[in-house]
XYZ file of C-alpha atoms in Angstrom:
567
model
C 312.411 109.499 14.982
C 314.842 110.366 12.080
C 313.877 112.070 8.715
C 315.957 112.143 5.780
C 315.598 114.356 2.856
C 317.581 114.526 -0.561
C 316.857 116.820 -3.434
C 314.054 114.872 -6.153
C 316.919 114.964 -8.764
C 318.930 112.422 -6.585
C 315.781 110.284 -5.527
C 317.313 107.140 -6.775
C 320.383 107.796 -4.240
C 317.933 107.895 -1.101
C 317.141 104.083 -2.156
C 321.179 103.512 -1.994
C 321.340 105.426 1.161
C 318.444 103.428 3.076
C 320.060 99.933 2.078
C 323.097 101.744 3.369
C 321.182 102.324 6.852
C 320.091 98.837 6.772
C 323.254 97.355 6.840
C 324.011 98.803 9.984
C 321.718 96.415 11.492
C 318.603 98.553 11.962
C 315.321 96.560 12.178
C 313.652 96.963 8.895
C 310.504 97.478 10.414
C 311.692 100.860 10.963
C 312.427 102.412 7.871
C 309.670 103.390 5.697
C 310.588 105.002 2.329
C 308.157 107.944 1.118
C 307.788 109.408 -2.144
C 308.317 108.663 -6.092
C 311.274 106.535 -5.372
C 310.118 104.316 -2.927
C 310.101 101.341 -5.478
C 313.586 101.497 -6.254
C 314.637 100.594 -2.316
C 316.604 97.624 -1.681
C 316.446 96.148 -5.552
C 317.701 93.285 -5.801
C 318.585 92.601 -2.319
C 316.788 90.051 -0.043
C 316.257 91.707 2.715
C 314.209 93.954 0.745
C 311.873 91.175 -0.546
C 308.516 89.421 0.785
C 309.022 85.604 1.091
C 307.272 85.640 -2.638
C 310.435 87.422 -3.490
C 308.559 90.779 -4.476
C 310.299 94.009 -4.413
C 309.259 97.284 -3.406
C 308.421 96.251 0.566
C 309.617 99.535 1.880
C 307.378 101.909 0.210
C 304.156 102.239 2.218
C 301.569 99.609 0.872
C 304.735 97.530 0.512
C 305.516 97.811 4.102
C 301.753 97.103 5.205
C 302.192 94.066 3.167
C 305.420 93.089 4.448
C 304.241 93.949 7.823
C 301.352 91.511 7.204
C 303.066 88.588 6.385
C 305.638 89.045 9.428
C 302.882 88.772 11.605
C 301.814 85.719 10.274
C 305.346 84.402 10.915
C 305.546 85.555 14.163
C 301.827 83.829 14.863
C 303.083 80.822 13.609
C 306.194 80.834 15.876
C 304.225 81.485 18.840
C 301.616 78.276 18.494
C 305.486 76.378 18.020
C 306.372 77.278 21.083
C 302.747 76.589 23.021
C 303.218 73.183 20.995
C 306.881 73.208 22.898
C 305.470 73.797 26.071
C 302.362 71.319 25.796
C 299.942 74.304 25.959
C 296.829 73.442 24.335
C 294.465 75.673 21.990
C 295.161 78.523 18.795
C 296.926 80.658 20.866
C 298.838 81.906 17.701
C 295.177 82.883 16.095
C 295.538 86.876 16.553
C 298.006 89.180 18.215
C 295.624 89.628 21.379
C 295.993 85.713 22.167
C 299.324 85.158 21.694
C 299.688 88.363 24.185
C 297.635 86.349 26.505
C 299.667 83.411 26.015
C 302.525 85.254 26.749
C 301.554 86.573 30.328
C 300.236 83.374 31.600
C 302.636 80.445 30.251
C 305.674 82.244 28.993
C 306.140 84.661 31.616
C 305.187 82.519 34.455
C 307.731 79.798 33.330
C 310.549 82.578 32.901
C 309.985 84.273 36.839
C 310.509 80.556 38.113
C 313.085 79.903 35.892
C 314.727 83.346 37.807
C 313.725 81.833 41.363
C 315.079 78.981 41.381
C 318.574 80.060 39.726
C 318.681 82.589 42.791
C 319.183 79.416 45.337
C 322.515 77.667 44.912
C 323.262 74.845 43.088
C 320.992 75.690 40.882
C 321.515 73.319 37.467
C 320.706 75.529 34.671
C 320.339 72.736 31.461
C 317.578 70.516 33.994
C 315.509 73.956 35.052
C 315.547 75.435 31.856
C 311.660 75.785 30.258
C 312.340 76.155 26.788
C 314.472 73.255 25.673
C 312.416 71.841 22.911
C 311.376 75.434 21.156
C 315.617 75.658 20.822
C 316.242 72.090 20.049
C 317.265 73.328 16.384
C 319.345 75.681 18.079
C 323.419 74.727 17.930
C 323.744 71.345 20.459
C 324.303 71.138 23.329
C 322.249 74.477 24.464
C 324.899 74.682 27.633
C 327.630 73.621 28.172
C 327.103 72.425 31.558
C 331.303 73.799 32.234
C 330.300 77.507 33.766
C 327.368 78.139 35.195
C 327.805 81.933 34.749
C 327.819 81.030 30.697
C 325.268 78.404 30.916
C 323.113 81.553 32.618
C 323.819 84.246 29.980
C 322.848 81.553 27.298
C 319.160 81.171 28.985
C 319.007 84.735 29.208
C 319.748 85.200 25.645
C 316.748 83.070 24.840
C 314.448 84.625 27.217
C 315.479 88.165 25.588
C 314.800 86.032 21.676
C 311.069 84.893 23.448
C 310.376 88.792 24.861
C 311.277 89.756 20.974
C 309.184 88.001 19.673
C 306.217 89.100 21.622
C 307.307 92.785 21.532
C 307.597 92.801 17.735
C 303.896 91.180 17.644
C 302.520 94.093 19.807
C 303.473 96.511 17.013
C 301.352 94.273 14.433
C 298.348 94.105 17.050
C 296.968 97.583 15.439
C 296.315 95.651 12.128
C 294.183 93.335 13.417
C 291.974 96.347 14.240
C 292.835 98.983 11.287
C 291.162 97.312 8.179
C 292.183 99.555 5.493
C 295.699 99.632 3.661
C 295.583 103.448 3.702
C 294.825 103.771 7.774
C 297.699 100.779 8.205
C 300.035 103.387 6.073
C 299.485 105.902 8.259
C 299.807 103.704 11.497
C 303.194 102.525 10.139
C 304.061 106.557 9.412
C 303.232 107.907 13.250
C 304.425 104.931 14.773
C 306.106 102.433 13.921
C 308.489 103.759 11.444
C 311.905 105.124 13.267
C 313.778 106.552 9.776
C 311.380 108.219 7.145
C 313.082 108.672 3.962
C 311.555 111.606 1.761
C 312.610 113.628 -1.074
C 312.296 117.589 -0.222
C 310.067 117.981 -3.111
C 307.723 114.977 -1.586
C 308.638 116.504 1.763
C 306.621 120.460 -0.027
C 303.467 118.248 -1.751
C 302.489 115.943 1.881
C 303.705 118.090 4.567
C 300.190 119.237 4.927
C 298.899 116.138 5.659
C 302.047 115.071 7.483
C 301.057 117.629 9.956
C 297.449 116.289 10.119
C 298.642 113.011 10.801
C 300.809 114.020 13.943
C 304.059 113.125 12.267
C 306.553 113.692 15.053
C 310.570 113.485 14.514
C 313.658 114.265 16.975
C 316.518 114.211 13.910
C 316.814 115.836 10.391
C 319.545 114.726 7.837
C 319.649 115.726 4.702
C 321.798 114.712 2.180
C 323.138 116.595 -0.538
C 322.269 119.443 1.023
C 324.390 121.855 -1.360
C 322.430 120.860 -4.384
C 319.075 122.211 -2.504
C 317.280 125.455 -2.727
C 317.789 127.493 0.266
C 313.633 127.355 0.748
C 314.109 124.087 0.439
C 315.792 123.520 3.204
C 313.494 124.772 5.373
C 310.773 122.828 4.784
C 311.754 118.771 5.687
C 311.938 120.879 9.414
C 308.340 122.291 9.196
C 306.675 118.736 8.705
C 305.601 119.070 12.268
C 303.419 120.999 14.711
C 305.019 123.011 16.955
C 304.055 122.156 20.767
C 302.192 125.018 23.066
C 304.536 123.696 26.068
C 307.412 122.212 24.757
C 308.423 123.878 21.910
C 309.386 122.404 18.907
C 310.231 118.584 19.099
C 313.064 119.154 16.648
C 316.293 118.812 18.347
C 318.994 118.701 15.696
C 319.409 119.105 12.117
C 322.592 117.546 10.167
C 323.420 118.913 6.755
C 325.656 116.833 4.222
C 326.751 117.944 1.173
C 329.785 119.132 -1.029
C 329.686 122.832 -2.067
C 332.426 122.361 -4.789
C 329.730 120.190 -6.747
C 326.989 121.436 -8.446
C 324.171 124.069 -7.238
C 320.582 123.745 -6.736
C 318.921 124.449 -10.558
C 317.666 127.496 -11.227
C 315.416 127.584 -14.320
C 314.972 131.462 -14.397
C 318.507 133.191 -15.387
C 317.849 136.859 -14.224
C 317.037 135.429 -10.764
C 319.933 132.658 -10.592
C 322.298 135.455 -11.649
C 321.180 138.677 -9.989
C 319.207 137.359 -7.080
C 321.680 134.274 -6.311
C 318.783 131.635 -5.694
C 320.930 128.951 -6.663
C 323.501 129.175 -3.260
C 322.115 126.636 -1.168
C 321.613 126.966 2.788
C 324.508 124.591 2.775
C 326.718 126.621 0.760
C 325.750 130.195 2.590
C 327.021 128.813 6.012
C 330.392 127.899 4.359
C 330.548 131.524 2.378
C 329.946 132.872 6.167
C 332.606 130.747 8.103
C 330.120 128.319 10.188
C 331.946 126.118 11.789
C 331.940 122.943 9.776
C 333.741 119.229 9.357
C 335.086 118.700 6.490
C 335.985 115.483 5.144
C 339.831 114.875 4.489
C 339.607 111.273 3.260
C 338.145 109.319 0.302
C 337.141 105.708 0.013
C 335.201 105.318 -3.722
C 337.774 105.625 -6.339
C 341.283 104.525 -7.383
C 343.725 107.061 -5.790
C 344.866 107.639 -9.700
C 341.495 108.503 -10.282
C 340.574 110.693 -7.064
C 343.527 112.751 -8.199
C 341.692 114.055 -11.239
C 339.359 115.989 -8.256
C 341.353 116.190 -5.172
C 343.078 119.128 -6.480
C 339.663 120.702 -5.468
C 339.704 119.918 -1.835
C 341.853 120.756 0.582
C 344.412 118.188 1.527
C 342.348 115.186 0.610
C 343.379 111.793 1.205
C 342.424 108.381 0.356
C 341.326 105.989 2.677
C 343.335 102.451 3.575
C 340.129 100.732 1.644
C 341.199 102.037 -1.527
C 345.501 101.728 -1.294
C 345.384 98.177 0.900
C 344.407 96.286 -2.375
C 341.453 94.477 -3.140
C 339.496 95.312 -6.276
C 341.024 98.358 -6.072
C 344.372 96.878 -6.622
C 343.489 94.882 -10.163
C 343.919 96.276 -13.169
C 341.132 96.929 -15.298
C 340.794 94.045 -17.930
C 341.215 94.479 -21.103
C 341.810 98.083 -20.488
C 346.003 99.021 -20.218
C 344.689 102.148 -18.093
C 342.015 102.731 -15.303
C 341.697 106.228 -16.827
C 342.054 108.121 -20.235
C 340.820 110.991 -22.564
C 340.458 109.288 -25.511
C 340.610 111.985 -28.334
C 337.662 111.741 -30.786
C 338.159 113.388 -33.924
C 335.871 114.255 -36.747
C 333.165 111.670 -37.680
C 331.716 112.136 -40.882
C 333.293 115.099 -41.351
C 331.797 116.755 -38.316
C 331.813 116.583 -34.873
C 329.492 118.272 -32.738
C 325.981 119.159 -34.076
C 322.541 120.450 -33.137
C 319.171 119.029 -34.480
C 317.547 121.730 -32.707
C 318.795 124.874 -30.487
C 321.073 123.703 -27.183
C 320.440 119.958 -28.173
C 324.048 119.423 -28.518
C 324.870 115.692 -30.353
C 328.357 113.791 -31.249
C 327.571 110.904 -33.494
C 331.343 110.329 -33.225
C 331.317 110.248 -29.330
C 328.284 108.556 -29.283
C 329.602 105.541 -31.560
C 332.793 105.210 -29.866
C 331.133 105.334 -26.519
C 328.415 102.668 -27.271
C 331.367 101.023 -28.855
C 333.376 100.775 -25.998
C 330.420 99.133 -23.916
C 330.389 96.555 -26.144
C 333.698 95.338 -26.197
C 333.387 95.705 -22.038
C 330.195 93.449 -21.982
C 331.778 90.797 -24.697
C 335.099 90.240 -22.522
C 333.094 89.677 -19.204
C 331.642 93.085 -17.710
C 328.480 93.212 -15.765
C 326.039 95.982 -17.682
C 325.072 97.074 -13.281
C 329.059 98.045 -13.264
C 328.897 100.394 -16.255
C 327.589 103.540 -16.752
C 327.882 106.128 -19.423
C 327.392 109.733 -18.979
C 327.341 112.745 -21.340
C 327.120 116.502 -20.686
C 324.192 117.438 -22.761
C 320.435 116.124 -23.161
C 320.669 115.742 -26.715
C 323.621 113.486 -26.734
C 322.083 111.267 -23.557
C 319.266 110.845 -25.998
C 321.867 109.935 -29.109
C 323.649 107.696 -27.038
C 319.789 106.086 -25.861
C 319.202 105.403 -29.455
C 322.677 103.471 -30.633
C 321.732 101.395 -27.928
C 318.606 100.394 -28.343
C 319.855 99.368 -31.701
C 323.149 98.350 -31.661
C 322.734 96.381 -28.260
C 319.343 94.441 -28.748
C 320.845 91.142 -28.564
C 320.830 89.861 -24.930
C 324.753 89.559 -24.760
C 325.169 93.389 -24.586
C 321.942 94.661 -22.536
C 321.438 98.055 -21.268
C 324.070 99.755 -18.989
C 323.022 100.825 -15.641
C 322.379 104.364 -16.114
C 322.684 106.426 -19.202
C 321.962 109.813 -17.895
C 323.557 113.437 -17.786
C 326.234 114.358 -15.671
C 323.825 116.938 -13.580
C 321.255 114.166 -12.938
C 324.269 112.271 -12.001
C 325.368 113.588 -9.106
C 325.188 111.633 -5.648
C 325.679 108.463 -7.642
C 328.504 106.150 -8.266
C 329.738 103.445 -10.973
C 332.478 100.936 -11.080
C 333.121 102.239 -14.630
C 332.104 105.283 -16.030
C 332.409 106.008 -19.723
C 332.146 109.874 -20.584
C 331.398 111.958 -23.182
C 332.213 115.570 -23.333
C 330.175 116.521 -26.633
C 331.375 119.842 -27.617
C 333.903 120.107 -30.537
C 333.735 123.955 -31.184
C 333.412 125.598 -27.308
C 334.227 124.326 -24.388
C 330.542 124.726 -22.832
C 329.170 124.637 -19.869
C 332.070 121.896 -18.860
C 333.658 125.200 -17.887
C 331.965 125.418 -14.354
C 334.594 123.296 -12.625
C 331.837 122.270 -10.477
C 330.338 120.268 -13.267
C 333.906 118.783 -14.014
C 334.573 117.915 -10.436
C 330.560 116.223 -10.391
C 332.135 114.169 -13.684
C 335.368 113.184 -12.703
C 334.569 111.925 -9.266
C 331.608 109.498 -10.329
C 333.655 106.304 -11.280
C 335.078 104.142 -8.797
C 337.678 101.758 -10.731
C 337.554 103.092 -14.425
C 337.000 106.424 -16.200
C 336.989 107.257 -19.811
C 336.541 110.297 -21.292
C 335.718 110.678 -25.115
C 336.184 114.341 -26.375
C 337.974 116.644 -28.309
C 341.747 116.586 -26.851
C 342.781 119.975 -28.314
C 339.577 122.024 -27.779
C 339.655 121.131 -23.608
C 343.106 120.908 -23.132
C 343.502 124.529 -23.602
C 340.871 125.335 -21.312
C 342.989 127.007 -18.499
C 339.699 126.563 -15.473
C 339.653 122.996 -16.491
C 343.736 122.793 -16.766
C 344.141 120.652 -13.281
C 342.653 117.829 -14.619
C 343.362 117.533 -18.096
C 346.164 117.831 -17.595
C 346.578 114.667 -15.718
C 344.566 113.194 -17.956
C 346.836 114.062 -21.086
C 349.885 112.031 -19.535
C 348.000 109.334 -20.872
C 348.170 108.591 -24.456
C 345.047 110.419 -26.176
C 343.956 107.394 -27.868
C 342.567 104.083 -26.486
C 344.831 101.291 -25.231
C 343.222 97.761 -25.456
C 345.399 94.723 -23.304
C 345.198 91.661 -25.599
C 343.405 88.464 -24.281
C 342.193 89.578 -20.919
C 338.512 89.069 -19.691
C 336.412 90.699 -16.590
C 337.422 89.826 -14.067
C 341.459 90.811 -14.487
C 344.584 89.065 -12.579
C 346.656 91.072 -13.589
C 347.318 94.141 -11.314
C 347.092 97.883 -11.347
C 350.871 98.574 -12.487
C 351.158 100.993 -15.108
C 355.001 99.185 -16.152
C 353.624 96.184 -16.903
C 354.334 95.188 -20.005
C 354.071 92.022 -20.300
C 350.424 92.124 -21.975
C 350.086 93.080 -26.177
C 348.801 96.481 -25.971
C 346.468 97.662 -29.369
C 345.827 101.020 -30.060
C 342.559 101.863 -30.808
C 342.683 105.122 -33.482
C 339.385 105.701 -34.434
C 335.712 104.300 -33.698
C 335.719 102.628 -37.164
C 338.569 100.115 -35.265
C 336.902 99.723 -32.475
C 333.647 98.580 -34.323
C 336.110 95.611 -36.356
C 336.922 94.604 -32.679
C 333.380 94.467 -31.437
C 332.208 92.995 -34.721
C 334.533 89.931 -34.621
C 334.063 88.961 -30.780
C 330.434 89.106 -31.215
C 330.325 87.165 -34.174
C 332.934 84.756 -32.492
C 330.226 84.808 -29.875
C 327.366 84.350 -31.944
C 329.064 81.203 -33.790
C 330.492 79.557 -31.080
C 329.672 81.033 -27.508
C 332.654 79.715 -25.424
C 335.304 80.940 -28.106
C 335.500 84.173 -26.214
C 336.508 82.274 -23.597
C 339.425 80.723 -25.132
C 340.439 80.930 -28.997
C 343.343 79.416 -31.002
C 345.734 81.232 -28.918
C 343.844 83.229 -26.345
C 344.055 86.598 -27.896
C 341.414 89.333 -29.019
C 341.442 89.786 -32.425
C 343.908 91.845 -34.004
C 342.286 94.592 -36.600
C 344.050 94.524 -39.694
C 343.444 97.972 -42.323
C 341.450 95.301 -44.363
C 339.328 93.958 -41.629
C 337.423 97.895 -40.838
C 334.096 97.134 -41.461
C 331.767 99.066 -39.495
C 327.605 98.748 -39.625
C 326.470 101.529 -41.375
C 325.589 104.377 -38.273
C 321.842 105.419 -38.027
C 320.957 108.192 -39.770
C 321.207 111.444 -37.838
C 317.664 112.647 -39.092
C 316.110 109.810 -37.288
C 317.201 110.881 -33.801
């Protein structure tokens, strides 16, 4: 058995990473998901769904459930094939008969089936037992060409029949275990093959993990750099050790990236004089352990990993993300997959705080919201965007102009509007960022933090903040510094929607390119394609003569922004 742990701040990511694991064709039987983020697992995708199309089947009363209802399929498959065979009676009633079932028709049929192919001659299509059971099977079953084929076809089925039974026998303990939590812990000890766990869940159950007999060969955890070094140690204590053998734990795998951010440490004396925030992961790197490090990259534009490669060690990008693709298509509407767009004053201020370290930007947070708009009005799925800040207060700003400014169903919530920190582990197609501070640089100084930012977005990054203030920062100088051959304000391509034909090539020209000089412009633009929208919804699609509006100094008309005192 294999147990994965990830830190509780990147819970959500363990979902990602177990529909990850599934993909690589592991029986879904065998992955059980433990902890506060169990529900999350597979959303949206049908292999993580009952046949009522509910959610949530990999958490533990979702798996007993799930588990439940497969053995009814499997039951019901079983009395097909006695049907098949002529065999009367409910042998698919319980578990027990269809095991019965199994070792006098099935089996029997199957050994003969093996005798008489062992004489010569043999005809494989007229000895064959189970021709009716696969009669919806592709036609003809064999061939009747090569009898070595025809052979490895009826063993094929015999191996689909001895499935069927052998995934039954796992269900047979429910017939006897009436209650969900007893079936829970039955699928824990074993059936379950990967157990997915947060370290914090790992800390609050190991207790009764141990009481249970929970038994495991493999430890990976994930994000291992971003975990406190007690931590670490505990996803391997889950287990009694054994007065003969030892402990059953064979190897442990950590994964991680210690140029990203630290484990948190809420007490400063002891994160700055003690060092509690340096990971396990991080002190065998500080001390030379051997180690693999990663030299490739397959998430982002290689435009984009440039903003963070400087930070690694000869890192390259991967044939995924040069060969084409999505990768190769030009963000629409957009004239650049990346920029810093430079906010300046709103109001007559920038960068405020309602209370102490709850650092707001109603400009930021305007332009920002903004910007989502016009990206959902020209064709952008609200899963592909996300929009990340570097303070709490401005996350909660930003939380607000939505819920007003983006009630109507055409705009929707993004995927994730969340802090850069809580961030980490996680991906976007488009990220949209905002850096806050207008007077200090803040704690965007720890290049950690700035390599955790840059190196979310997989196709699009923007970055709203104040050029001069970070451009002069010389820790954060690699980056902005590719950023700034960009022009500092935003470039809009005239009449494009999502999704683009027009490729990735910075030359091209042959689009109207608007700049975009404030967040009062960008309002007129939202404001006219919604209310082109509103009035007629396939306009967007295709006006007059195809293009986004053009804002004229007479057209700025923003809504009025919120009130600051109300956030």
């Amino acid at each position: 058995m294999c147990t994965v742990c990830r830190p509780l701040s990147v819970s959500s990511c363990l979902s990602c990473l177990s529909c990850i694991v599934l993909q690589r064709d592991v029986d879904p039987r065998h992955l059980l998901r433990l902890g506060s983020g169990e529900k999350s697992l597979l959303k949206g995708s049908s292999r993580g769904k009952d046949a009522a199309g509910n959610e949530d089947v990999f958490s533990k009363q979702g798996r007993v459930n799930w588990s439940l209802a497969r053995r009814l399929q499997l039951l019901s498959q079983v009395q097909y094939l006695a049907v098949s065979l002529d065999i009367a009676g409910d042998v698919g009633y319980t578990c027990e008969t269809a095991e019965y079932f199994q070792l006098e028709h099935v089996q029997s049929r199957i050994e003969k089936f093996n005798l008489e192919m062992a004489e010569d001659n043999a005809v494989v299509n007229s000895i064959f037992p189970f021709h009716k059971y696969f009669e919806n099977a592709e036609q003809p079953l064999f061939k009747g060409v090569d009898c070595d084929v025809d052979k490895e076809v009826a063993m094929g089925c015999f191996r689909h029949i001895e499935n069927l039974f052998e995934e039954l026998s796992d269900y047979r303990a429910f017939e006897l275990l009436r209650t969900q939590a007893h079936r829970a812990d039955y699928l824990l000890t074993k059936q379950a093959r990967i157990v997915a766990m947060t370290c914090t869940h790992a800390a609050m159950t190991r207790k009764r993990l141990v009481q249970l007999g929970f038994k495991y060969d493999s430890l990976v955890m994930e994000e291992a750099a971003q975990v406190l070094e007690v931590e670490t140690l505990i996803p391997m204590l889950l287990q009694d050790t054994d007065s003969v053998d030892g402990s059953r734990l064979k190897r442990v795998v950590l994964l991680g990236d210690h140029h990203q951010l630290p484990p948190v440490v809420q007490h400063p004396a002891f994160q700055r004089f003690s060092h509690l925030d340096q990971s396990l992961f991080s002190r065998f790197i500080r001390l030379s352990v051997p180690h693999i490090l990663l030299d490739k990259q397959g998430r982002a534009r290689p435009e984009i990993a440039a903003l963070y490669s400087w930070r690694y060690n000869g890192l390259g990008n991967l044939p995924l993300v040069t060969a084409g693709g999505e990768y190769a298509v030009a963000n629409a509407g957009f004239a650049h997959s990346f920029q810093l767009i430079n906010v300046p004053a709103f109001q007559g201020k920038g960068e405020f705080c309602p209370t102490p370290h709850f650092f707001q930007n109603l400009g930021e947070a305007e332009y920002v919201v903004a910007v989502y708009q016009f990206m959902r009005l020209i064709g952008y799925p609200a899963e592909k965007i996300s929009i990340l800040t570097t303070y709490n207060g401005q996350k909660s700003l930003i939380r607000d102009i939505i819920s007003q400014r983006c009630r109507n169903p055409m705009f929707g919530d993004p995927a994730r509007v969340t802090t850069v920190d809580k961030y980490q582990g996680q991906q976007n197609d488009f990220i949209l960022l905002s850096l806050v501070r207008t007077e200090s640089v803040g704690h965007l100084r720890d290049i950690r933090r700035l390599v955790v930012a840059a190196s979310r977005a997989r196709l699009g990054l923007y970055v709203f903040g104040r050029q001069n203030l970070f451009q002069n920062c010389q820790e954060l100088a690699p980056t902005f510094n590719l950023l700034l051959k960009k022009p500092s304000v935003l470039q809009l391509v005239d009449g494009e929607r999502f999704p683009c034909a027009r490729m990735n090539d910075e030359g091209d020209s042959s689009n109207t390119v608007i700049d975009i000089n404030d967040v009062t412009a960008m309002g007129v633009i939202v404001y006219q394609l919604s209310q082109r929208v509103t009035s007629d919804p396939a306009s967007i699609k295709k006006d007059d003569d195809g293009a986004t509006p053009v804002v004229t100094e007479q057209e700025k008309v923003l809504p009025e922004p919120m009130d600051v005192e109300e956030e």
